[in-house]
Amino acid sequence: GSMIIGTKNGYSIRSNTGTWSNKVVPVRISAVTVTSTGNLWIGTYNEGFYVDEGAGLVHPGSGFNVYAIEEDKSGNIWLGSDYGLAKWNGYAWEYINDTRNLPAGSVTALLSDSKDRLWIGVYGKNKIYRINNSKLDSLTLMNGPFGNIIWDIC
């Protein structure tokens, strides 16, 4: 299959046939995802995010870090950033910290599972959070030598 790799100075695309193409973006890429509609979303350090809906990259948000990007089964795009968690429904942004009492902090990891729950890692918290049927709950992490900084969920 195809693959996209985000790097310090752009991204590389490996096609289904095995050929590579490189795209220069003058930012450090921290997250990439291709949505079910084929749109490319790119999260960056310090420059927010970029979106390519087929006509080239547009830069709708800048000045912050985006650590994670995830699409749920309904086609909503979720961004984890320095400012917390945001959801794009295709028309408007919803900031989850304000509406569902997600604790303040950088959202560093996201996973939408097969039951359409969104799992959320928040930097420096000893819990993993979950949105299930529009309700927020949490699970306490096991205490141990690895600390409480979540970088990824799979």
Short mmCIF file of C-alpha atoms in Angstrom, two decimals, residues 4-135:
data_model
loop_
_atom_site.label_atom_id
_atom_site.label_comp_id
_atom_site.label_asym_id
_atom_site.label_seq_id
_atom_site.Cartn_x
_atom_site.Cartn_y
_atom_site.Cartn_z
CA ILE A 4 3.33 8.98 4.00
CA ILE A 5 6.31 9.83 6.18
CA GLY A 6 6.57 13.21 7.91
CA THR A 7 10.07 14.60 8.42
CA LYS A 8 11.86 17.71 9.61
CA ASN A 9 11.56 19.51 6.26
CA GLY A 10 8.54 18.02 4.53
CA TYR A 11 7.02 14.67 3.75
CA SER A 12 7.57 11.71 1.47
CA ILE A 13 4.88 9.67 -0.23
CA ARG A 14 5.44 6.06 -1.27
CA SER A 15 2.91 5.00 -3.91
CA ASN A 16 1.31 1.59 -4.24
CA THR A 17 3.85 0.85 -6.99
CA GLY A 18 6.80 1.59 -4.72
CA THR A 19 7.87 4.93 -6.16
CA TRP A 20 8.63 7.85 -3.87
CA SER A 21 7.82 11.54 -4.21
CA ASN A 22 9.00 14.25 -1.83
CA LYS A 23 7.19 17.41 -0.82
CA VAL A 24 9.11 20.23 0.82
CA VAL A 25 7.30 22.02 3.63
CA PRO A 26 9.51 24.39 5.63
CA VAL A 27 8.33 23.04 9.00
CA ARG A 28 8.96 20.08 11.29
CA ILE A 29 6.11 17.60 10.84
CA SER A 30 4.83 15.91 13.99
CA ALA A 31 1.71 14.08 12.72
CA VAL A 32 0.18 13.03 9.39
CA THR A 33 -3.06 11.34 8.45
CA VAL A 34 -5.03 10.72 5.29
CA THR A 35 -8.78 10.87 5.84
CA SER A 36 -11.42 8.54 4.43
CA THR A 37 -12.09 11.20 1.76
CA GLY A 38 -8.42 11.26 0.74
CA ASN A 39 -7.52 14.59 2.34
CA LEU A 40 -4.05 14.93 3.85
CA TRP A 41 -3.78 16.56 7.28
CA ILE A 42 -0.33 17.53 8.59
CA GLY A 43 0.44 18.57 12.15
CA THR A 44 3.60 20.56 12.87
CA TYR A 45 5.74 21.93 15.65
CA ASN A 46 5.09 25.66 16.13
CA GLU A 47 3.19 26.09 12.84
CA GLY A 48 -0.17 24.48 13.62
CA PHE A 49 -1.52 22.37 10.80
CA TYR A 50 -1.87 22.11 7.03
CA VAL A 51 -4.60 20.44 4.96
CA ASP A 52 -4.48 19.25 1.34
CA GLU A 53 -7.93 18.54 -0.10
CA GLY A 54 -6.49 17.91 -3.57
CA ALA A 55 -5.62 21.44 -4.65
CA GLY A 56 -2.39 21.80 -2.67
CA LEU A 57 -1.59 22.57 0.94
CA VAL A 58 -3.50 25.27 2.77
CA HIS A 59 -2.42 26.53 6.18
CA PRO A 60 -5.54 27.34 8.22
CA GLY A 61 -3.92 27.31 11.65
CA SER A 62 -0.51 28.43 12.90
CA GLY A 63 1.46 29.38 15.99
CA PHE A 64 1.00 26.17 18.00
CA ASN A 65 2.12 22.53 18.14
CA VAL A 66 -0.09 19.75 16.78
CA TYR A 67 0.95 16.39 18.24
CA ALA A 68 -1.80 14.07 16.98
CA ILE A 69 -4.46 13.90 14.26
CA GLU A 70 -7.22 11.26 14.15
CA GLU A 71 -10.38 10.69 12.12
CA ASP A 72 -13.37 8.98 13.75
CA LYS A 73 -15.98 6.75 12.09
CA SER A 74 -18.25 9.76 11.51
CA GLY A 75 -15.55 11.58 9.52
CA ASN A 76 -14.76 14.14 12.25
CA ILE A 77 -11.11 15.20 12.42
CA TRP A 78 -9.61 15.49 15.90
CA LEU A 79 -6.47 17.53 16.62
CA GLY A 80 -4.38 17.16 19.75
CA SER A 81 -2.33 20.29 20.41
CA ASP A 82 -0.76 22.58 23.01
CA TYR A 83 -4.23 24.02 23.52
CA GLY A 84 -5.91 20.68 24.13
CA LEU A 85 -8.38 18.83 21.92
CA ALA A 86 -10.33 20.21 18.97
CA LYS A 87 -12.84 18.55 16.64
CA TRP A 88 -13.50 19.59 13.02
CA ASN A 89 -16.88 18.32 11.77
CA GLY A 90 -16.37 19.63 8.23
CA TYR A 91 -17.98 22.99 8.96
CA ALA A 92 -16.90 24.27 12.38
CA TRP A 93 -14.41 23.66 15.20
CA GLU A 94 -15.43 22.48 18.66
CA TYR A 95 -12.92 22.88 21.49
CA ILE A 96 -13.43 19.91 23.76
CA ASN A 97 -11.61 21.30 26.81
CA ASP A 98 -14.33 23.93 27.11
CA THR A 99 -17.37 21.72 26.46
CA ARG A 100 -16.54 18.41 28.16
CA ASN A 101 -14.18 19.32 31.01
CA LEU A 102 -11.10 17.63 29.60
CA PRO A 103 -8.22 18.66 31.90
CA ALA A 104 -5.98 21.45 30.68
CA GLY A 105 -2.77 20.40 29.00
CA SER A 106 -1.26 19.35 25.72
CA VAL A 107 -3.07 16.49 24.00
CA THR A 108 -0.22 14.34 22.70
CA ALA A 109 -1.96 11.16 21.52
CA LEU A 110 -5.29 10.16 19.96
CA LEU A 111 -6.91 6.88 18.90
CA SER A 112 -10.38 6.25 17.50
CA ASP A 113 -11.21 2.60 18.14
CA SER A 114 -13.56 0.10 16.48
CA LYS A 115 -16.38 1.07 18.91
CA ASP A 116 -16.03 4.74 17.84
CA ARG A 117 -14.57 5.80 21.17
CA LEU A 118 -11.84 8.43 21.13
CA TRP A 119 -8.91 7.72 23.45
CA ILE A 120 -6.91 10.78 24.51
CA GLY A 121 -3.45 11.12 26.01
CA VAL A 122 -2.79 14.38 27.89
CA TYR A 123 0.80 15.34 28.69
CA GLY A 124 1.75 14.89 32.34
CA LYS A 125 -1.52 13.32 33.50
CA ASN A 126 -1.65 9.92 35.15
CA LYS A 127 -4.79 8.98 33.22
CA ILE A 128 -5.90 8.21 29.72
CA TYR A 129 -9.18 9.87 28.76
CA ARG A 130 -11.96 8.52 26.58
CA ILE A 131 -14.94 10.05 24.83
CA ASN A 132 -17.66 7.42 24.59
CA ASN A 133 -21.13 8.40 23.34
CA SER A 134 -20.29 12.09 23.91
CA LYS A 135 -19.33 11.44 27.55
#
